[in-house]
Amino acid sequence: METPRDNRITNILTELYALDPDLERFKDDLPQIIATFEAYRPEIILNEKFVAELRTSLLAKQVKPLATMSTPVASPYLWWFSRLAPVGVVVGLLMIMLIPDRTKSPTVSTPPLTPTVTPADTEMEMQTFGAPPADDSLLFKAAPVSEFVPAPLEVTPPIVGSTLSILSLNAPAAGWLVVYEDRGGEFGDILSRTLVSAGEYSDLQIALDRPLRYPEMITVVLYTATNTEQFVAAAEMIQTDPQVLSPIMITIPVVSELELELME
Amino acid sequence: MDPDDQALITAYKNGDPDAFGVLYDRYIERIYRFIYYKTFDTATAEDLTSSTFYKALTKIDTLDLSRGNFSTWIYRIARNTVIDHYRTDREETGMSDDVFDLPVDDRTVESLDARHALATVTSYLKNLSAEQREIITLRIWEERSYKEIAEIIGGTEGSVKMSFSRTIRKLREDLGPLTTLALLMLLNTPVTNTCTERIL
C-alpha cells in the first residue's frame, strides 16, 4: 500500500516524465534520488515559546475597538483647560507661600512663578490635508464648551520615553494610526504604525520604535479609508494618495517631566 | 470547516482582529521551515520569521487577492526578507550571501546528527545554482506546486518546471547510477533515525 510520501514521489516523477520523456531512461534511479532528497530534509523543531511570544506580540500590534463608548470629552481645548486649571491653583498657592509678607514691597525682584506651559504653548496644531473628508464630523472643530463634539483623535502630552498615550480615538473606518517625527513642519521618520479597526478607543498605549526626546515635535496621523476598495495600508503610500483617505493630523511637542508635573 | 485564507483576510479587513491569529497559526511552521532551509540557523530563522509576520501584518491591507493568494504572498515576503538579510550581512561583513557556500560547522547547526545530514544534503546541492536549489527545496521539501513556486520566486510555471527537470537530470549525471545497495550505504551515515526510517 502506498504511503502519502510514496504518492508525493510518484506525483513528482509522473510530472517529470510528462515534461521530459527522455528522463524515463533513468526511471530506476530517479525515484531513489528524489527519495534521498526527501529523506535528508532537515528536521525542524519549532520553539513553542518563540511561536507563542511572536503570536502575542503580533496580536498586540492590532487595536481592538472598545465594547462601550469612551467618556465623552466636550472639546479638545476643554481637555487642556481641565488639566491646566489645577496648575493655576498650585501656582497661586506657591506664590502665597513664596511671598512671606504681602504688605511689604519685595526687596528682591523674584520673577513670578508662572506655568511654563500655557494653553497657547500647548494648543495642538490641527490640520487636515488632501481633499476634505466627505463626513464633516471627521474635522476637528473649536466648539463652545457646552456643545459636545466627539474628538476624533486626542493625544495625551507625550513625554520622553518609548510609549505614546492616545487619550481617545474615534475611527469611523478601518485605518492606520501613524506617529511621525516632525521636522520643521515636514514628516520625518515613522516612529510607529498601528492598524486600527473602526470604533471608539480610549487610553491607547502606542509603542514607538525609538524613545521620544525633549525637546522635539511629533505628528500623529489617523488615516481612515473613505473608500475601502481603494484602501492602501502602507503609510508611505497613503502620503502620496491623499485623495483616497481622510487623514486627521495632530502636531504636538514632547513635554519635559517638569511641564508634565505642572500640568498634572 | 475551517475558513479559507481568503475568508480570513476578508474578515480581518472588516475588523476581525482574531482572523490574523488564525492565519499565523496556519503559516508559522511553514514559513519558519522555509526560512530555516535558507539560513540553517535557529536564531536567524526566528528573527527573520518574526520580521516576515510583522511585515505581513503591516501590509495585509495591500494584498490584492485577485492577483495572488495569501500563501504565495507571505512566502514572497519571507524570501525577500532573507534576501535583504544576506544583502545587509554581505555589506557589513563581506560574507557570502549564500549559506551553501559556508562550511557546515559555521551554520551553527546544533546537533552532530543534523550536521551530518546537512553535510550530505550540501554535498548534493552546492553544485546547483541558488535558484535550482530553491526550486528543489520548495518542490521536494516544502511540497509546493510548480505554480506556487513560480509565484514565490517570480517566473512562469513553465520555466520552473523546466528548471526542475534540468536540475534532476544534472543530479542524476553527477551521482551516476544509484543502486539500492549504494543508496543504503549512502544512508549508513549517522543521520537522524527519522531520516533513516523514512527512506527504508
PDB file of N, CA, C and O in Angstrom, chain A residues 14-68:
ATOM      1  N   THR A  14       5.913  11.456 -12.125  1.00  0.00           N
ATOM      2  CA  THR A  14       4.955  11.487 -13.237  1.00  0.00           C
ATOM      3  C   THR A  14       5.034  12.816 -13.978  1.00  0.00           C
ATOM      4  O   THR A  14       5.051  12.869 -15.217  1.00  0.00           O
ATOM      5  N   GLU A  15       5.090  13.897 -13.192  1.00  0.00           N
ATOM      6  CA  GLU A  15       5.194  15.230 -13.805  1.00  0.00           C
ATOM      7  C   GLU A  15       6.507  15.369 -14.576  1.00  0.00           C
ATOM      8  O   GLU A  15       6.540  15.943 -15.670  1.00  0.00           O
ATOM      9  N   LEU A  16       7.575  14.841 -13.994  1.00  0.00           N
ATOM     10  CA  LEU A  16       8.881  14.932 -14.660  1.00  0.00           C
ATOM     11  C   LEU A  16       8.875  14.201 -15.999  1.00  0.00           C
ATOM     12  O   LEU A  16       9.347  14.722 -17.014  1.00  0.00           O
ATOM     13  N   TYR A  17       8.337  12.977 -16.008  1.00  0.00           N
ATOM     14  CA  TYR A  17       8.337  12.185 -17.247  1.00  0.00           C
ATOM     15  C   TYR A  17       7.440  12.825 -18.298  1.00  0.00           C
ATOM     16  O   TYR A  17       7.725  12.753 -19.496  1.00  0.00           O
ATOM     17  N   ALA A  18       6.348  13.450 -17.833  1.00  0.00           N
ATOM     18  CA  ALA A  18       5.462  14.113 -18.795  1.00  0.00           C
ATOM     19  C   ALA A  18       6.161  15.314 -19.419  1.00  0.00           C
ATOM     20  O   ALA A  18       5.989  15.604 -20.609  1.00  0.00           O
ATOM     21  N   LEU A  19       6.967  15.971 -18.610  1.00  0.00           N
ATOM     22  CA  LEU A  19       7.651  17.168 -19.087  1.00  0.00           C
ATOM     23  C   LEU A  19       8.823  16.813 -19.996  1.00  0.00           C
ATOM     24  O   LEU A  19       9.066  17.475 -21.016  1.00  0.00           O
ATOM     25  N   ASP A  20       9.543  15.781 -19.613  1.00  0.00           N
ATOM     26  CA  ASP A  20      10.733  15.393 -20.371  1.00  0.00           C
ATOM     27  C   ASP A  20      10.761  13.862 -20.479  1.00  0.00           C
ATOM     28  O   ASP A  20      11.348  13.175 -19.622  1.00  0.00           O
ATOM     29  N   PRO A  21      10.108  13.301 -21.487  1.00  0.00           N
ATOM     30  CA  PRO A  21      10.001  11.833 -21.598  1.00  0.00           C
ATOM     31  C   PRO A  21      11.364  11.138 -21.614  1.00  0.00           C
ATOM     32  O   PRO A  21      11.469   9.979 -21.215  1.00  0.00           O
ATOM     33  N   ASP A  22      12.396  11.879 -22.019  1.00  0.00           N
ATOM     34  CA  ASP A  22      13.731  11.271 -22.066  1.00  0.00           C
ATOM     35  C   ASP A  22      14.224  10.857 -20.677  1.00  0.00           C
ATOM     36  O   ASP A  22      15.067   9.965 -20.549  1.00  0.00           O
ATOM     37  N   LEU A  23      13.691  11.489 -19.647  1.00  0.00           N
ATOM     38  CA  LEU A  23      14.111  11.162 -18.275  1.00  0.00           C
ATOM     39  C   LEU A  23      13.705   9.742 -17.871  1.00  0.00           C
ATOM     40  O   LEU A  23      14.233   9.190 -16.910  1.00  0.00           O
ATOM     41  N   GLU A  24      12.757   9.177 -18.629  1.00  0.00           N
ATOM     42  CA  GLU A  24      12.334   7.804 -18.286  1.00  0.00           C
ATOM     43  C   GLU A  24      13.484   6.813 -18.445  1.00  0.00           C
ATOM     44  O   GLU A  24      13.428   5.703 -17.927  1.00  0.00           O
ATOM     45  N   ARG A  25      14.530   7.220 -19.162  1.00  0.00           N
ATOM     46  CA  ARG A  25      15.719   6.361 -19.267  1.00  0.00           C
ATOM     47  C   ARG A  25      16.319   6.081 -17.892  1.00  0.00           C
ATOM     48  O   ARG A  25      16.982   5.098 -17.677  1.00  0.00           O
ATOM     49  N   PHE A  26      16.087   7.024 -16.958  1.00  0.00           N
ATOM     50  CA  PHE A  26      16.683   6.890 -15.620  1.00  0.00           C
ATOM     51  C   PHE A  26      15.640   6.477 -14.589  1.00  0.00           C
ATOM     52  O   PHE A  26      15.764   6.800 -13.414  1.00  0.00           O
ATOM     53  N   LYS A  27      14.604   5.766 -15.076  1.00  0.00           N
ATOM     54  CA  LYS A  27      13.491   5.514 -14.153  1.00  0.00           C
ATOM     55  C   LYS A  27      13.876   4.577 -13.001  1.00  0.00           C
ATOM     56  O   LYS A  27      13.146   4.509 -12.009  1.00  0.00           O
ATOM     57  N   ASP A  28      15.020   3.888 -13.111  1.00  0.00           N
ATOM     58  CA  ASP A  28      15.454   3.070 -11.974  1.00  0.00           C
ATOM     59  C   ASP A  28      16.116   3.921 -10.889  1.00  0.00           C
ATOM     60  O   ASP A  28      16.106   3.563  -9.712  1.00  0.00           O
ATOM     61  N   ASP A  29      16.726   5.016 -11.324  1.00  0.00           N
ATOM     62  CA  ASP A  29      17.498   5.838 -10.372  1.00  0.00           C
ATOM     63  C   ASP A  29      16.710   7.031  -9.817  1.00  0.00           C
ATOM     64  O   ASP A  29      16.888   7.401  -8.660  1.00  0.00           O
ATOM     65  N   LEU A  30      15.885   7.646 -10.665  1.00  0.00           N
ATOM     66  CA  LEU A  30      15.244   8.893 -10.238  1.00  0.00           C
ATOM     67  C   LEU A  30      14.385   8.745  -8.977  1.00  0.00           C
ATOM     68  O   LEU A  30      14.432   9.626  -8.100  1.00  0.00           O
ATOM     69  N   PRO A  31      13.621   7.661  -8.840  1.00  0.00           N
ATOM     70  CA  PRO A  31      12.836   7.543  -7.588  1.00  0.00           C
ATOM     71  C   PRO A  31      13.745   7.572  -6.361  1.00  0.00           C
ATOM     72  O   PRO A  31      13.394   8.161  -5.337  1.00  0.00           O
ATOM     73  N   GLN A  32      14.918   6.951  -6.492  1.00  0.00           N
ATOM     74  CA  GLN A  32      15.824   6.910  -5.339  1.00  0.00           C
ATOM     75  C   GLN A  32      16.455   8.282  -5.080  1.00  0.00           C
ATOM     76  O   GLN A  32      16.678   8.663  -3.931  1.00  0.00           O
ATOM     77  N   ILE A  33      16.732   8.998  -6.158  1.00  0.00           N
ATOM     78  CA  ILE A  33      17.300  10.341  -5.974  1.00  0.00           C
ATOM     79  C   ILE A  33      16.290  11.251  -5.268  1.00  0.00           C
ATOM     80  O   ILE A  33      16.613  11.946  -4.300  1.00  0.00           O
ATOM     81  N   ILE A  34      15.062  11.206  -5.772  1.00  0.00           N
ATOM     82  CA  ILE A  34      14.015  12.037  -5.148  1.00  0.00           C
ATOM     83  C   ILE A  34      13.814  11.602  -3.695  1.00  0.00           C
ATOM     84  O   ILE A  34      13.719  12.445  -2.787  1.00  0.00           O
ATOM     85  N   ALA A  35      13.785  10.279  -3.488  1.00  0.00           N
ATOM     86  CA  ALA A  35      13.570   9.764  -2.132  1.00  0.00           C
ATOM     87  C   ALA A  35      14.715  10.161  -1.203  1.00  0.00           C
ATOM     88  O   ALA A  35      14.506  10.461  -0.025  1.00  0.00           O
ATOM     89  N   THR A  36      15.921  10.180  -1.746  1.00  0.00           N
ATOM     90  CA  THR A  36      17.076  10.555  -0.925  1.00  0.00           C
ATOM     91  C   THR A  36      16.965  11.997  -0.467  1.00  0.00           C
ATOM     92  O   THR A  36      17.139  12.319   0.706  1.00  0.00           O
ATOM     93  N   PHE A  37      16.637  12.868  -1.409  1.00  0.00           N
ATOM     94  CA  PHE A  37      16.472  14.276  -1.030  1.00  0.00           C
ATOM     95  C   PHE A  37      15.361  14.438  -0.009  1.00  0.00           C
ATOM     96  O   PHE A  37      15.478  15.182   0.968  1.00  0.00           O
ATOM     97  N   GLU A  38      14.297  13.733  -0.248  1.00  0.00           N
ATOM     98  CA  GLU A  38      13.156  13.828   0.660  1.00  0.00           C
ATOM     99  C   GLU A  38      13.566  13.367   2.056  1.00  0.00           C
ATOM    100  O   GLU A  38      13.213  13.982   3.062  1.00  0.00           O
ATOM    101  N   ALA A  39      14.349  12.294   2.094  1.00  0.00           N
ATOM    102  CA  ALA A  39      14.752  11.727   3.391  1.00  0.00           C
ATOM    103  C   ALA A  39      15.714  12.631   4.141  1.00  0.00           C
ATOM    104  O   ALA A  39      15.746  12.630   5.367  1.00  0.00           O
ATOM    105  N   TYR A  40      16.505  13.374   3.395  1.00  0.00           N
ATOM    106  CA  TYR A  40      17.507  14.222   4.051  1.00  0.00           C
ATOM    107  C   TYR A  40      16.991  15.626   4.347  1.00  0.00           C
ATOM    108  O   TYR A  40      17.773  16.521   4.648  1.00  0.00           O
ATOM    109  N   ARG A  41      15.693  15.769   4.283  1.00  0.00           N
ATOM    110  CA  ARG A  41      15.127  17.077   4.662  1.00  0.00           C
ATOM    111  C   ARG A  41      15.482  17.328   6.130  1.00  0.00           C
ATOM    112  O   ARG A  41      15.205  16.519   6.994  1.00  0.00           O
ATOM    113  N   PRO A  42      16.120  18.458   6.433  1.00  0.00           N
ATOM    114  CA  PRO A  42      16.495  18.718   7.829  1.00  0.00           C
ATOM    115  C   PRO A  42      15.269  18.717   8.741  1.00  0.00           C
ATOM    116  O   PRO A  42      14.221  19.251   8.379  1.00  0.00           O
ATOM    117  N   GLU A  43      15.437  18.084   9.875  1.00  0.00           N
ATOM    118  CA  GLU A  43      14.353  18.069  10.846  1.00  0.00           C
ATOM    119  C   GLU A  43      14.222  19.455  11.473  1.00  0.00           C
ATOM    120  O   GLU A  43      15.213  20.063  11.861  1.00  0.00           O
ATOM    121  N   ILE A  44      13.010  19.937  11.536  1.00  0.00           N
ATOM    122  CA  ILE A  44      12.765  21.258  12.113  1.00  0.00           C
ATOM    123  C   ILE A  44      11.940  21.086  13.383  1.00  0.00           C
ATOM    124  O   ILE A  44      10.882  20.460  13.353  1.00  0.00           O
ATOM    125  N   ILE A  45      12.448  21.597  14.473  1.00  0.00           N
ATOM    126  CA  ILE A  45      11.674  21.589  15.718  1.00  0.00           C
ATOM    127  C   ILE A  45      11.410  23.039  16.089  1.00  0.00           C
ATOM    128  O   ILE A  45      12.327  23.795  16.410  1.00  0.00           O
ATOM    129  N   LEU A  46      10.151  23.411  15.998  1.00  0.00           N
ATOM    130  CA  LEU A  46       9.788  24.796  16.292  1.00  0.00           C
ATOM    131  C   LEU A  46       9.812  25.036  17.795  1.00  0.00           C
ATOM    132  O   LEU A  46       9.307  24.220  18.563  1.00  0.00           O
ATOM    133  N   ASN A  47      10.396  26.141  18.172  1.00  0.00           N
ATOM    134  CA  ASN A  47      10.422  26.542  19.580  1.00  0.00           C
ATOM    135  C   ASN A  47       9.037  27.090  19.948  1.00  0.00           C
ATOM    136  O   ASN A  47       8.635  28.155  19.485  1.00  0.00           O
ATOM    137  N   GLU A  48       8.332  26.338  20.783  1.00  0.00           N
ATOM    138  CA  GLU A  48       6.944  26.718  21.108  1.00  0.00           C
ATOM    139  C   GLU A  48       6.878  28.067  21.810  1.00  0.00           C
ATOM    140  O   GLU A  48       5.920  28.823  21.630  1.00  0.00           O
ATOM    141  N   LYS A  49       7.892  28.360  22.621  1.00  0.00           N
ATOM    142  CA  LYS A  49       7.900  29.648  23.332  1.00  0.00           C
ATOM    143  C   LYS A  49       7.998  30.797  22.322  1.00  0.00           C
ATOM    144  O   LYS A  49       7.288  31.782  22.426  1.00  0.00           O
ATOM    145  N   PHE A  50       8.880  30.601  21.336  1.00  0.00           N
ATOM    146  CA  PHE A  50       9.037  31.623  20.297  1.00  0.00           C
ATOM    147  C   PHE A  50       7.712  31.824  19.553  1.00  0.00           C
ATOM    148  O   PHE A  50       7.270  32.955  19.326  1.00  0.00           O
ATOM    149  N   VAL A  51       7.075  30.723  19.188  1.00  0.00           N
ATOM    150  CA  VAL A  51       5.816  30.800  18.437  1.00  0.00           C
ATOM    151  C   VAL A  51       4.760  31.538  19.253  1.00  0.00           C
ATOM    152  O   VAL A  51       4.054  32.420  18.742  1.00  0.00           O
ATOM    153  N   ALA A  52       4.667  31.200  20.535  1.00  0.00           N
ATOM    154  CA  ALA A  52       3.638  31.817  21.382  1.00  0.00           C
ATOM    155  C   ALA A  52       3.928  33.301  21.598  1.00  0.00           C
ATOM    156  O   ALA A  52       3.023  34.145  21.521  1.00  0.00           O
ATOM    157  N   GLU A  53       5.193  33.632  21.828  1.00  0.00           N
ATOM    158  CA  GLU A  53       5.533  35.035  22.086  1.00  0.00           C
ATOM    159  C   GLU A  53       5.336  35.895  20.838  1.00  0.00           C
ATOM    160  O   GLU A  53       4.841  37.013  20.924  1.00  0.00           O
ATOM    161  N   LEU A  54       5.705  35.357  19.697  1.00  0.00           N
ATOM    162  CA  LEU A  54       5.511  36.120  18.458  1.00  0.00           C
ATOM    163  C   LEU A  54       4.022  36.336  18.197  1.00  0.00           C
ATOM    164  O   LEU A  54       3.594  37.418  17.799  1.00  0.00           O
ATOM    165  N   ARG A  55       3.232  35.308  18.459  1.00  0.00           N
ATOM    166  CA  ARG A  55       1.787  35.429  18.247  1.00  0.00           C
ATOM    167  C   ARG A  55       1.212  36.536  19.138  1.00  0.00           C
ATOM    168  O   ARG A  55       0.455  37.397  18.688  1.00  0.00           O
ATOM    169  N   THR A  56       1.601  36.500  20.408  1.00  0.00           N
ATOM    170  CA  THR A  56       1.100  37.500  21.347  1.00  0.00           C
ATOM    171  C   THR A  56       1.516  38.903  20.897  1.00  0.00           C
ATOM    172  O   THR A  56       0.717  39.841  20.900  1.00  0.00           O
ATOM    173  N   SER A  57       2.766  39.025  20.493  1.00  0.00           N
ATOM    174  CA  SER A  57       3.279  40.328  20.080  1.00  0.00           C
ATOM    175  C   SER A  57       2.550  40.843  18.834  1.00  0.00           C
ATOM    176  O   SER A  57       2.201  42.015  18.747  1.00  0.00           O
ATOM    177  N   LEU A  58       2.316  39.949  17.890  1.00  0.00           N
ATOM    178  CA  LEU A  58       1.636  40.363  16.654  1.00  0.00           C
ATOM    179  C   LEU A  58       0.203  40.805  16.950  1.00  0.00           C
ATOM    180  O   LEU A  58      -0.250  41.836  16.446  1.00  0.00           O
ATOM    181  N   LEU A  59      -0.484  40.040  17.747  1.00  0.00           N
ATOM    182  CA  LEU A  59      -1.881  40.379  18.013  1.00  0.00           C
ATOM    183  C   LEU A  59      -1.980  41.654  18.845  1.00  0.00           C
ATOM    184  O   LEU A  59      -2.953  42.391  18.733  1.00  0.00           O
ATOM    185  N   ALA A  60      -0.957  41.913  19.657  1.00  0.00           N
ATOM    186  CA  ALA A  60      -0.970  43.144  20.452  1.00  0.00           C
ATOM    187  C   ALA A  60      -0.782  44.365  19.566  1.00  0.00           C
ATOM    188  O   ALA A  60      -1.138  45.479  19.948  1.00  0.00           O
ATOM    189  N   LYS A  61      -0.191  44.166  18.400  1.00  0.00           N
ATOM    190  CA  LYS A  61       0.001  45.272  17.462  1.00  0.00           C
ATOM    191  C   LYS A  61      -1.330  45.765  16.903  1.00  0.00           C
ATOM    192  O   LYS A  61      -1.434  46.862  16.383  1.00  0.00           O
ATOM    193  N   GLN A  62      -2.309  44.889  16.977  1.00  0.00           N
ATOM    194  CA  GLN A  62      -3.619  45.291  16.494  1.00  0.00           C
ATOM    195  C   GLN A  62      -4.372  45.930  17.651  1.00  0.00           C
ATOM    196  O   GLN A  62      -4.184  45.582  18.789  1.00  0.00           O
ATOM    197  N   VAL A  63      -5.235  46.847  17.340  1.00  0.00           N
ATOM    198  CA  VAL A  63      -6.008  47.524  18.371  1.00  0.00           C
ATOM    199  C   VAL A  63      -7.459  47.123  18.226  1.00  0.00           C
ATOM    200  O   VAL A  63      -8.041  47.227  17.163  1.00  0.00           O
ATOM    201  N   LYS A  64      -8.028  46.645  19.325  1.00  0.00           N
ATOM    202  CA  LYS A  64      -9.429  46.226  19.271  1.00  0.00           C
ATOM    203  C   LYS A  64     -10.336  47.369  19.716  1.00  0.00           C
ATOM    204  O   LYS A  64     -10.034  48.059  20.672  1.00  0.00           O
ATOM    205  N   PRO A  65     -11.472  47.533  19.049  1.00  0.00           N
ATOM    206  CA  PRO A  65     -12.398  48.568  19.474  1.00  0.00           C
ATOM    207  C   PRO A  65     -12.941  48.268  20.865  1.00  0.00           C
ATOM    208  O   PRO A  65     -13.076  47.113  21.244  1.00  0.00           O
ATOM    209  N   LEU A  66     -13.221  49.324  21.606  1.00  0.00           N
ATOM    210  CA  LEU A  66     -13.835  49.127  22.911  1.00  0.00           C
ATOM    211  C   LEU A  66     -15.286  48.718  22.723  1.00  0.00           C
ATOM    212  O   LEU A  66     -15.956  49.128  21.784  1.00  0.00           O
ATOM    213  N   ALA A  67     -15.775  47.933  23.655  1.00  0.00           N
ATOM    214  CA  ALA A  67     -17.165  47.497  23.560  1.00  0.00           C
ATOM    215  C   ALA A  67     -18.099  48.654  23.870  1.00  0.00           C
ATOM    216  O   ALA A  67     -19.200  48.737  23.364  1.00  0.00           O
ATOM    217  N   THR A  68     -17.638  49.557  24.717  1.00  0.00           N
ATOM    218  CA  THR A  68     -18.503  50.670  25.095  1.00  0.00           C
ATOM    219  C   THR A  68     -17.852  51.973  24.700  1.00  0.00           C
ATOM    220  O   THR A  68     -16.653  52.060  24.507  1.00  0.00           O
TER     221      THR A  68
END
